mmCIF file of C-alpha atoms and ligand atoms in Angstrom:
data_model
loop_
_atom_site.group_PDB
_atom_site.id
_atom_site.type_symbol
_atom_site.label_atom_id
_atom_site.label_comp_id
_atom_site.label_asym_id
_atom_site.label_seq_id
_atom_site.Cartn_x
_atom_site.Cartn_y
_atom_site.Cartn_z
ATOM 1 C CA MET A 1285 -23.983 3.999 31.068
ATOM 2 C CA GLY A 1286 -24.335 0.239 31.027
ATOM 3 C CA THR A 1287 -22.406 -2.053 33.328
ATOM 4 C CA MET A 1288 -19.474 -2.337 30.915
ATOM 5 C CA PRO A 1289 -17.218 0.723 30.708
ATOM 6 C CA LEU A 1290 -17.539 2.486 27.365
ATOM 7 C CA VAL A 1291 -14.556 1.865 25.087
ATOM 8 C CA ASP A 1292 -14.028 2.663 21.426
ATOM 9 C CA ALA A 1293 -13.165 0.314 18.562
ATOM 10 C CA LEU A 1294 -9.509 0.348 19.662
ATOM 11 C CA GLY A 1295 -10.344 -0.307 23.319
ATOM 12 C CA ARG A 1296 -9.827 3.291 24.436
ATOM 13 C CA PRO A 1297 -12.018 4.600 27.252
ATOM 14 C CA PHE A 1298 -13.715 8.010 27.171
ATOM 15 C CA ARG A 1299 -12.462 10.119 30.067
ATOM 16 C CA SER A 1300 -11.715 13.603 28.917
ATOM 17 C CA LEU A 1301 -13.755 16.333 27.242
ATOM 18 C CA ARG A 1302 -12.662 19.684 25.833
ATOM 19 C CA VAL A 1303 -15.489 22.152 25.570
ATOM 20 C CA SER A 1304 -14.988 25.164 23.342
ATOM 21 C CA VAL A 1305 -17.035 28.131 24.522
ATOM 22 C CA THR A 1306 -16.295 30.529 21.661
ATOM 23 C CA ASP A 1307 -14.525 30.535 18.323
ATOM 24 C CA ARG A 1308 -13.421 34.158 18.766
ATOM 25 C CA CYS A 1309 -9.844 34.914 19.684
ATOM 26 C CA ASN A 1310 -7.965 38.072 20.615
ATOM 27 C CA LEU A 1311 -4.724 36.767 19.063
ATOM 28 C CA ARG A 1312 -3.878 35.722 15.529
ATOM 29 C CA CYS A 1313 -1.160 33.160 16.158
ATOM 30 C CA GLU A 1314 0.920 32.252 13.150
ATOM 31 C CA TYR A 1315 0.371 28.515 13.737
ATOM 32 C CA CYS A 1316 -3.393 28.716 14.338
ATOM 33 C CA MET A 1317 -5.058 31.788 12.776
ATOM 34 C CA PRO A 1318 -2.644 33.227 10.205
ATOM 35 C CA GLU A 1319 -5.284 34.313 7.669
ATOM 36 C CA GLU A 1320 -6.763 37.810 7.364
ATOM 37 C CA GLU A 1321 -10.380 36.697 7.482
ATOM 38 C CA TYR A 1322 -12.395 33.972 9.134
ATOM 39 C CA VAL A 1323 -15.934 32.646 9.013
ATOM 40 C CA TRP A 1324 -17.391 32.988 12.513
ATOM 41 C CA LEU A 1325 -20.100 31.023 14.272
ATOM 42 C CA SER A 1326 -23.349 32.865 14.675
ATOM 43 C CA ARG A 1327 -24.125 33.944 18.225
ATOM 44 C CA ASP A 1328 -27.529 32.210 18.105
ATOM 45 C CA ASP A 1329 -25.810 28.907 17.453
ATOM 46 C CA LEU A 1330 -23.598 28.988 20.540
ATOM 47 C CA LEU A 1331 -24.618 26.550 23.245
ATOM 48 C CA HIS A 1332 -26.035 28.336 26.287
ATOM 49 C CA PHE A 1333 -24.348 27.628 29.604
ATOM 50 C CA GLU A 1334 -27.318 25.605 30.749
ATOM 51 C CA GLU A 1335 -27.066 23.507 27.572
ATOM 52 C CA ILE A 1336 -23.358 22.919 28.137
ATOM 53 C CA SER A 1337 -24.101 21.907 31.703
ATOM 54 C CA ARG A 1338 -26.747 19.388 30.593
ATOM 55 C CA LEU A 1339 -24.363 18.023 28.006
ATOM 56 C CA VAL A 1340 -21.545 17.657 30.534
ATOM 57 C CA ASP A 1341 -23.915 15.640 32.744
ATOM 58 C CA VAL A 1342 -24.520 13.309 29.823
ATOM 59 C CA PHE A 1343 -20.769 12.939 29.230
ATOM 60 C CA ILE A 1344 -20.162 12.263 32.919
ATOM 61 C CA GLY A 1345 -22.720 9.474 32.675
ATOM 62 C CA LEU A 1346 -20.584 7.937 29.921
ATOM 63 C CA GLY A 1347 -17.396 7.968 32.012
ATOM 64 C CA VAL A 1348 -15.915 11.411 31.430
ATOM 65 C CA ASP A 1349 -14.281 12.800 34.557
ATOM 66 C CA LYS A 1350 -12.086 15.600 33.182
ATOM 67 C CA VAL A 1351 -13.414 18.722 31.529
ATOM 68 C CA ARG A 1352 -11.392 21.530 30.062
ATOM 69 C CA LEU A 1353 -12.856 24.777 28.742
ATOM 70 C CA THR A 1354 -11.171 26.142 25.668
ATOM 71 C CA GLY A 1355 -11.782 28.090 22.463
ATOM 72 C CA GLY A 1356 -10.947 30.391 20.590
ATOM 73 C CA GLU A 1357 -10.082 32.347 23.661
ATOM 74 C CA PRO A 1358 -12.491 31.159 26.373
ATOM 75 C CA LEU A 1359 -12.166 34.338 28.452
ATOM 76 C CA LEU A 1360 -13.840 36.233 25.619
ATOM 77 C CA ARG A 1361 -17.096 34.405 26.374
ATOM 78 C CA ARG A 1362 -19.229 36.704 28.487
ATOM 79 C CA ASN A 1363 -19.896 35.644 32.079
ATOM 80 C CA LEU A 1364 -17.697 32.574 31.767
ATOM 81 C CA CYS A 1365 -17.470 32.319 35.559
ATOM 82 C CA GLN A 1366 -21.174 31.437 35.593
ATOM 83 C CA LEU A 1367 -20.435 28.389 33.465
ATOM 84 C CA VAL A 1368 -17.567 27.419 35.751
ATOM 85 C CA GLU A 1369 -19.959 27.662 38.703
ATOM 86 C CA LEU A 1370 -22.414 25.363 36.951
ATOM 87 C CA LEU A 1371 -19.692 22.789 36.304
ATOM 88 C CA ALA A 1372 -17.806 23.105 39.591
ATOM 89 C CA ASP A 1373 -20.110 20.886 41.637
ATOM 90 C CA LYS A 1374 -20.198 18.025 39.169
ATOM 91 C CA PRO A 1375 -18.343 14.787 39.935
ATOM 92 C CA LEU A 1376 -15.175 15.587 37.969
ATOM 93 C CA THR A 1377 -11.555 14.892 38.905
ATOM 94 C CA ASP A 1378 -10.432 17.910 36.908
ATOM 95 C CA LEU A 1379 -12.009 21.145 35.725
ATOM 96 C CA ALA A 1380 -9.475 23.218 33.811
ATOM 97 C CA LEU A 1381 -9.273 26.076 31.333
ATOM 98 C CA THR A 1382 -6.852 26.831 28.506
ATOM 99 C CA THR A 1383 -6.176 30.513 27.916
ATOM 100 C CA ASN A 1384 -3.739 32.925 26.321
ATOM 101 C CA ALA A 1385 -3.806 34.921 29.596
ATOM 102 C CA ILE A 1386 -4.571 38.301 28.022
ATOM 103 C CA LEU A 1387 -7.657 38.703 30.231
ATOM 104 C CA LEU A 1388 -6.386 36.650 33.138
ATOM 105 C CA GLU A 1389 -5.313 39.535 35.349
ATOM 106 C CA GLU A 1390 -8.995 40.374 35.721
ATOM 107 C CA PHE A 1391 -10.337 36.827 35.764
ATOM 108 C CA ALA A 1392 -7.852 34.649 37.670
ATOM 109 C CA GLN A 1393 -9.385 35.231 41.111
ATOM 110 C CA PRO A 1394 -13.048 35.152 39.973
ATOM 111 C CA LEU A 1395 -12.401 31.884 38.106
ATOM 112 C CA ARG A 1396 -10.844 30.385 41.207
ATOM 113 C CA ARG A 1397 -13.756 31.501 43.340
ATOM 114 C CA ALA A 1398 -16.182 30.051 40.795
ATOM 115 C CA GLY A 1399 -14.544 26.654 41.286
ATOM 116 C CA LEU A 1400 -12.051 26.295 38.446
ATOM 117 C CA ARG A 1401 -9.274 23.936 39.528
ATOM 118 C CA ARG A 1402 -6.447 24.426 37.032
ATOM 119 C CA LEU A 1403 -5.126 26.545 34.201
ATOM 120 C CA ASN A 1404 -3.159 25.831 31.065
ATOM 121 C CA ILE A 1405 -1.656 29.036 29.756
ATOM 122 C CA SER A 1406 -0.260 29.360 26.263
ATOM 123 C CA LEU A 1407 3.005 31.266 26.212
ATOM 124 C CA ASP A 1408 5.309 30.885 23.233
ATOM 125 C CA THR A 1409 7.798 33.643 23.864
ATOM 126 C CA LEU A 1410 9.200 35.907 26.548
ATOM 127 C CA VAL A 1411 10.333 38.450 23.956
ATOM 128 C CA PRO A 1412 7.693 41.178 23.423
ATOM 129 C CA GLU A 1413 8.643 41.940 19.778
ATOM 130 C CA ARG A 1414 8.493 38.258 18.945
ATOM 131 C CA PHE A 1415 5.066 38.043 20.511
ATOM 132 C CA VAL A 1416 3.890 40.747 18.102
ATOM 133 C CA ARG A 1417 5.280 38.843 15.120
ATOM 134 C CA LEU A 1418 3.780 35.562 16.309
ATOM 135 C CA THR A 1419 0.341 36.835 17.299
ATOM 136 C CA ARG A 1420 -0.149 40.147 15.409
ATOM 137 C CA GLN A 1421 -1.157 41.781 18.722
ATOM 138 C CA HIS A 1422 0.703 43.951 21.227
ATOM 139 C CA ASP A 1423 -0.470 42.259 24.408
ATOM 140 C CA HIS A 1424 2.672 40.647 25.787
ATOM 141 C CA ALA A 1425 2.740 42.787 28.934
ATOM 142 C CA ARG A 1426 -0.912 41.894 29.656
ATOM 143 C CA VAL A 1427 -0.119 38.215 29.181
ATOM 144 C CA MET A 1428 2.716 38.470 31.676
ATOM 145 C CA ARG A 1429 0.482 40.259 34.192
ATOM 146 C CA GLY A 1430 -2.151 37.578 33.619
ATOM 147 C CA ILE A 1431 0.361 34.821 34.340
ATOM 148 C CA HIS A 1432 1.419 36.501 37.565
ATOM 149 C CA ALA A 1433 -2.217 36.827 38.614
ATOM 150 C CA ALA A 1434 -2.693 33.134 37.850
ATOM 151 C CA ALA A 1435 0.287 32.279 40.050
ATOM 152 C CA GLN A 1436 -1.497 33.953 42.989
ATOM 153 C CA ALA A 1437 -4.782 32.166 42.379
ATOM 154 C CA PHE A 1438 -3.884 28.668 41.117
ATOM 155 C CA GLU A 1439 -1.484 25.814 41.661
ATOM 156 C CA GLY A 1440 -0.374 23.260 39.105
ATOM 157 C CA THR A 1441 -0.471 25.709 36.195
ATOM 158 C CA LYS A 1442 1.018 24.504 32.915
ATOM 159 C CA LEU A 1443 2.685 26.888 30.483
ATOM 160 C CA ASP A 1444 2.253 25.577 26.938
ATOM 161 C CA ALA A 1445 4.762 26.698 24.313
ATOM 162 C CA VAL A 1446 4.511 25.720 20.657
ATOM 163 C CA ILE A 1447 8.146 25.549 19.567
ATOM 164 C CA MET A 1448 8.891 26.574 15.975
ATOM 165 C CA ARG A 1449 12.286 26.390 14.345
ATOM 166 C CA GLY A 1450 13.866 29.788 13.786
ATOM 167 C CA VAL A 1451 11.008 31.486 15.660
ATOM 168 C CA ASN A 1452 11.304 30.653 19.371
ATOM 169 C CA ASP A 1453 13.445 27.517 19.596
ATOM 170 C CA ASP A 1454 16.178 29.552 21.286
ATOM 171 C CA GLU A 1455 13.862 30.120 24.283
ATOM 172 C CA LEU A 1456 13.783 26.646 25.821
ATOM 173 C CA GLU A 1457 15.910 27.615 28.795
ATOM 174 C CA PRO A 1458 14.355 31.067 29.373
ATOM 175 C CA LEU A 1459 10.898 29.465 29.321
ATOM 176 C CA LEU A 1460 12.008 26.841 31.855
ATOM 177 C CA ASP A 1461 13.426 29.583 34.089
ATOM 178 C CA PHE A 1462 10.341 31.745 33.785
ATOM 179 C CA ALA A 1463 7.996 28.851 34.525
ATOM 180 C CA ALA A 1464 9.983 28.003 37.663
ATOM 181 C CA SER A 1465 9.761 31.653 38.780
ATOM 182 C CA VAL A 1466 5.943 31.513 38.707
ATOM 183 C CA GLY A 1467 5.615 27.980 40.084
ATOM 184 C CA ALA A 1468 4.423 26.526 36.759
ATOM 185 C CA GLU A 1469 5.531 23.650 34.549
ATOM 186 C CA VAL A 1470 6.462 24.151 30.891
ATOM 187 C CA ARG A 1471 5.192 21.873 28.167
ATOM 188 C CA PHE A 1472 6.994 22.172 24.858
ATOM 189 C CA ILE A 1473 4.556 21.400 22.048
ATOM 190 C CA GLU A 1474 5.564 20.263 18.585
ATOM 191 C CA TYR A 1475 4.068 22.391 15.823
ATOM 192 C CA MET A 1476 1.099 20.410 14.487
ATOM 193 C CA ASP A 1477 -0.407 20.460 11.005
ATOM 194 C CA VAL A 1478 -3.947 20.689 12.390
ATOM 195 C CA GLY A 1479 -6.746 22.556 10.612
ATOM 196 C CA GLY A 1480 -5.929 26.270 10.688
ATOM 197 C CA ALA A 1481 -2.160 25.751 10.558
ATOM 198 C CA THR A 1482 -2.170 26.762 6.916
ATOM 199 C CA ARG A 1483 1.511 27.773 6.969
ATOM 200 C CA TRP A 1484 2.691 24.519 8.504
ATOM 201 C CA ALA A 1485 5.892 23.032 7.057
ATOM 202 C CA SER A 1486 7.849 20.089 8.382
ATOM 203 C CA ASP A 1487 11.100 22.033 8.668
ATOM 204 C CA LEU A 1488 9.441 24.363 11.204
ATOM 205 C CA VAL A 1489 8.823 21.434 13.565
ATOM 206 C CA VAL A 1490 11.404 20.882 16.288
ATOM 207 C CA PRO A 1491 11.057 17.166 17.044
ATOM 208 C CA ARG A 1492 10.964 15.927 20.597
ATOM 209 C CA SER A 1493 14.233 14.035 20.009
ATOM 210 C CA GLU A 1494 15.967 17.290 19.121
ATOM 211 C CA LEU A 1495 14.395 19.221 22.005
ATOM 212 C CA LEU A 1496 15.591 16.608 24.458
ATOM 213 C CA ALA A 1497 19.078 16.431 22.905
ATOM 214 C CA ARG A 1498 19.416 20.186 23.240
ATOM 215 C CA LEU A 1499 18.267 20.168 26.855
ATOM 216 C CA ARG A 1500 20.552 17.233 27.676
ATOM 217 C CA ALA A 1501 23.511 19.075 26.168
ATOM 218 C CA ARG A 1502 22.668 22.141 28.238
ATOM 219 C CA PHE A 1503 21.748 20.535 31.554
ATOM 220 C CA GLY A 1504 23.589 17.212 31.508
ATOM 221 C CA GLY A 1505 20.564 14.878 31.373
ATOM 222 C CA THR A 1506 16.817 14.433 31.000
ATOM 223 C CA GLU A 1507 15.253 11.530 32.897
ATOM 224 C CA PRO A 1508 11.776 10.370 31.833
ATOM 225 C CA VAL A 1509 9.260 10.656 34.673
ATOM 226 C CA GLU A 1510 7.435 7.327 34.789
ATOM 227 C CA GLU A 1511 3.667 7.763 34.936
ATOM 228 C CA PRO A 1512 2.142 4.321 34.406
ATOM 229 C CA GLY A 1513 -1.325 4.355 32.917
ATOM 230 C CA SER A 1514 -1.223 8.079 32.205
ATOM 231 C CA SER A 1515 -3.258 9.253 29.229
ATOM 232 C CA ALA A 1516 -1.858 12.792 29.435
ATOM 233 C CA PRO A 1517 -0.585 14.021 26.083
ATOM 234 C CA ALA A 1518 2.703 15.228 27.575
ATOM 235 C CA ASP A 1519 5.632 12.972 28.389
ATOM 236 C CA ARG A 1520 7.346 14.474 31.412
ATOM 237 C CA PHE A 1521 11.069 14.708 32.026
ATOM 238 C CA LEU A 1522 13.273 15.590 34.974
ATOM 239 C CA LEU A 1523 16.353 17.796 34.712
ATOM 240 C CA PRO A 1524 19.331 17.180 37.016
ATOM 241 C CA ASP A 1525 18.438 20.403 38.886
ATOM 242 C CA GLY A 1526 15.063 18.893 39.849
ATOM 243 C CA ARG A 1527 12.878 20.826 37.427
ATOM 244 C CA VAL A 1528 10.254 18.909 35.493
ATOM 245 C CA PHE A 1529 8.967 19.762 32.032
ATOM 246 C CA GLY A 1530 6.687 18.109 29.493
ATOM 247 C CA VAL A 1531 6.895 17.491 25.767
ATOM 248 C CA ILE A 1532 3.821 17.023 23.591
ATOM 249 C CA ALA A 1533 5.131 15.230 20.527
ATOM 250 C CA SER A 1534 1.889 15.010 18.548
ATOM 251 C CA THR A 1535 3.734 15.443 15.257
ATOM 252 C CA THR A 1536 6.728 13.107 15.472
ATOM 253 C CA ALA A 1537 5.622 10.657 18.194
ATOM 254 C CA PRO A 1538 1.826 10.683 18.304
ATOM 255 C CA PHE A 1539 -0.006 9.085 21.196
ATOM 256 C CA CYS A 1540 -3.340 8.171 19.606
ATOM 257 C CA ARG A 1541 -3.315 4.768 21.303
ATOM 258 C CA SER A 1542 -3.872 6.317 24.713
ATOM 259 C CA CYS A 1543 -6.173 9.119 23.551
ATOM 260 C CA ASP A 1544 -9.249 9.328 25.753
ATOM 261 C CA ARG A 1545 -10.325 12.800 24.610
ATOM 262 C CA ALA A 1546 -13.148 14.255 22.593
ATOM 263 C CA ARG A 1547 -14.193 17.784 21.798
ATOM 264 C CA VAL A 1548 -17.372 19.804 21.558
ATOM 265 C CA THR A 1549 -17.348 23.037 19.568
ATOM 266 C CA ALA A 1550 -19.027 26.174 20.883
ATOM 267 C CA ASP A 1551 -22.043 25.398 18.689
ATOM 268 C CA GLY A 1552 -22.285 21.838 19.954
ATOM 269 C CA VAL A 1553 -20.558 19.682 17.337
ATOM 270 C CA PHE A 1554 -18.906 16.602 18.828
ATOM 271 C CA TYR A 1555 -15.529 15.476 17.417
ATOM 272 C CA THR A 1556 -13.660 12.360 18.493
ATOM 273 C CA CYS A 1557 -10.278 13.497 17.142
ATOM 274 C CA LEU A 1558 -8.526 16.807 16.555
ATOM 275 C CA TYR A 1559 -8.082 15.691 12.946
ATOM 276 C CA ALA A 1560 -11.621 14.332 12.506
ATOM 277 C CA THR A 1561 -13.490 15.806 9.564
ATOM 278 C CA ASP A 1562 -16.928 14.483 10.488
ATOM 279 C CA GLY A 1563 -18.559 15.751 13.618
ATOM 280 C CA MET A 1564 -21.908 14.958 15.208
ATOM 281 C CA ALA A 1565 -24.260 17.887 15.855
ATOM 282 C CA LEU A 1566 -25.537 17.759 19.437
ATOM 283 C CA ARG A 1567 -27.287 21.133 19.470
ATOM 284 C CA PRO A 1568 -30.435 19.997 17.633
ATOM 285 C CA PRO A 1569 -31.270 17.170 20.052
ATOM 286 C CA LEU A 1570 -30.403 19.387 23.008
ATOM 287 C CA ARG A 1571 -32.562 22.286 21.784
ATOM 288 C CA ARG A 1572 -35.565 20.202 20.902
ATOM 289 C CA GLY A 1573 -35.433 18.741 24.383
ATOM 290 C CA ASP A 1574 -34.482 15.126 23.670
ATOM 291 C CA PRO A 1575 -34.133 13.209 26.947
ATOM 292 C CA PRO A 1576 -30.570 12.849 28.270
ATOM 293 C CA ASP A 1577 -30.668 9.077 27.676
ATOM 294 C CA ALA A 1578 -31.361 9.581 23.985
ATOM 295 C CA ILE A 1579 -28.475 12.043 23.647
ATOM 296 C CA ALA A 1580 -26.227 9.692 25.623
ATOM 297 C CA ALA A 1581 -27.106 6.829 23.284
ATOM 298 C CA ARG A 1582 -25.981 8.827 20.249
ATOM 299 C CA ILE A 1583 -22.683 9.789 21.849
ATOM 300 C CA GLU A 1584 -22.153 6.263 23.127
ATOM 301 C CA ALA A 1585 -22.641 4.827 19.636
ATOM 302 C CA ARG A 1586 -20.215 7.371 18.195
ATOM 303 C CA TRP A 1587 -17.575 6.577 20.774
ATOM 304 C CA ALA A 1588 -18.035 2.824 20.443
ATOM 305 C CA ALA A 1589 -17.379 3.126 16.683
ATOM 306 C CA ARG A 1590 -14.399 5.469 17.120
ATOM 307 C CA SER A 1591 -11.276 4.304 15.343
ATOM 308 C CA ASP A 1592 -9.570 7.671 14.788
ATOM 309 C CA ARG A 1593 -5.832 7.818 14.995
ATOM 310 C CA GLY A 1594 -5.529 11.207 13.348
ATOM 311 C CA ALA A 1595 -2.035 12.226 14.409
ATOM 312 C CA GLU A 1596 -0.609 8.765 13.698
ATOM 313 C CA ALA A 1597 -2.181 8.754 10.255
ATOM 314 C CA ARG A 1598 -0.688 12.178 9.559
ATOM 315 C CA ALA A 1599 2.743 10.999 10.710
ATOM 316 C CA GLU A 1600 2.592 8.286 8.042
ATOM 317 C CA VAL A 1601 2.059 10.819 5.234
ATOM 318 C CA LYS A 1602 5.101 11.435 3.029
ATOM 319 C CA ASP A 1603 5.862 15.013 1.947
ATOM 320 C CA ARG A 1604 3.475 16.419 4.492
ATOM 321 C CA THR A 1605 2.006 19.893 4.052
ATOM 322 C CA ALA A 1606 -0.894 21.604 5.873
ATOM 323 C CA PHE A 1607 -3.688 19.109 6.619
ATOM 324 C CA VAL A 1608 -6.544 21.346 5.425
ATOM 325 C CA PRO A 1609 -6.115 23.950 2.666
ATOM 326 C CA VAL A 1610 -7.591 27.428 3.169
ATOM 327 C CA SER A 1611 -10.392 26.815 0.666
ATOM 328 C CA ALA A 1612 -11.575 23.769 2.619
ATOM 329 C CA LEU A 1613 -11.429 25.724 5.891
ATOM 330 C CA ARG A 1614 -13.643 28.385 4.357
ATOM 331 C CA ALA A 1615 -16.088 25.719 3.200
ATOM 332 C CA ASP A 1616 -16.146 23.971 6.592
ATOM 333 C CA PRO A 1617 -14.892 26.288 9.355
ATOM 334 C CA HIS A 1618 -15.429 23.525 11.909
ATOM 335 C CA LEU A 1619 -12.142 22.090 10.673
ATOM 336 C CA GLU A 1620 -10.335 25.043 12.262
ATOM 337 C CA MET A 1621 -8.405 24.473 15.483
ATOM 338 C CA HIS A 1622 -9.885 27.682 16.910
ATOM 339 C CA LYS A 1623 -13.378 26.207 16.420
ATOM 340 C CA ARG A 1624 -12.789 22.882 18.114
ATOM 341 C CA GLY A 1625 -10.308 23.989 20.766
ATOM 342 C CA GLY A 1626 -6.770 22.789 21.296
HETATM 343 N N1 LIG B 2087 -6.922 30.617 23.262
HETATM 344 C C1 LIG B 2087 -6.554 29.575 24.162
HETATM 345 C C2 LIG B 2087 -5.043 29.473 24.259
HETATM 346 O O1 LIG B 2087 -4.344 30.312 23.696
HETATM 347 O O2 LIG B 2087 -4.567 28.592 24.942
HETATM 348 C C3 LIG B 2087 -7.189 28.222 23.888
HETATM 349 C C4 LIG B 2087 -7.322 27.746 22.475
HETATM 350 S S1 LIG B 2087 -5.807 27.396 21.638
HETATM 351 C C5 LIG B 2087 -6.417 26.804 20.073
HETATM 352 C C6 LIG B 2087 -5.284 25.932 22.475
HETATM 353 C C7 LIG B 2087 -3.862 25.500 22.260
HETATM 354 O O3 LIG B 2087 -3.708 25.041 20.939
HETATM 355 C C8 LIG B 2087 -2.814 26.582 22.485
HETATM 356 O O4 LIG B 2087 -1.880 26.161 23.446
HETATM 357 C C9 LIG B 2087 -2.155 26.684 21.133
HETATM 358 O O5 LIG B 2087 -0.801 26.990 21.244
HETATM 359 C C10 LIG B 2087 -2.374 25.301 20.559
HETATM 360 N N2 LIG B 2087 -2.237 25.251 19.114
HETATM 361 C C11 LIG B 2087 -2.947 25.918 18.179
HETATM 362 N N3 LIG B 2087 -2.508 25.619 16.937
HETATM 363 C C12 LIG B 2087 -1.490 24.745 17.095
HETATM 364 C C13 LIG B 2087 -0.618 24.061 16.189
HETATM 365 N N4 LIG B 2087 -0.693 24.266 14.873
HETATM 366 N N5 LIG B 2087 0.307 23.222 16.692
HETATM 367 C C14 LIG B 2087 0.395 23.020 18.020
HETATM 368 N N6 LIG B 2087 -0.391 23.633 18.933
HETATM 369 C C15 LIG B 2087 -1.312 24.490 18.470
#
């Protein structure tokens, strides 16, 4: 990195990287993977752990200090703890993982020992039959055991719930209660029309304004928690009983202006926005042994030119439907959320 901090065309710094380690998932969530068939990445194309580690060093050199492993379902990647070990000693302020918790009962302690600092767990419902309808799998009990194992091993766990009208929007309070019982914080996420959400419709979105109005009516108030300078996607709120929760309003109140995140798919394609359609392939330069400086220069140029404001641009669209139709997802599977990681 030069002497000037790297910023993009809108003055946004580059701090945070999401690394997808697999495009496979053991759930088929209605809002992410609702189709019967998918085009999968070839195993040979997946970045090796050592390649990911080299790449993360390059990103750190450009100013990144937060890394989150994601997928697909990252715990499906074999020997994931070895990757965590490789990353744990790097100069990062955060090293986190996003998971659906199905395999967490087995992996919570090993991940902690390997040096993982934090977990984000996706949990959309506490009702087992609903879980089956939402995910097409019967793993709710495993998820719950995984969350309890996480509570033993980690602090600061976030429970992420995508709230959909008529599906789970009656579970705001139960989710708050459950999160408190396991020492976690809930983040209610607006349903996004990202690639993969082929059944997205605006009437399924519960806007932040409505979520907050409902919680105010129930609890008597929601005070914003002031976090100056925060680039976190969630706005946090305090209930009169002292509990704190977050809302990620990517659909109705996007926060592109403070977005300091980029993503790398499991096969090494770099995307500067969840909605970006053009990625930059980093696997070829990595595999042919280009020096780190040369790879850094490519990424630096990409970031410097970045002007994406994907979620804001989507919010301006009238009569919004799914962002990417199924045919386009088939033609370019990298547009799928489960390829680039949420
Ligand atoms: N398998 C892991 C998990 O379940 O957390 C990591 C990958 S998943 C793609 C990451 C996050 O993206 C999950 O919290 C999921 O709920 C969220 N997500 C996927 N599709 C979404 C959509 N259409 N709208 C909002 N969030 C979505």
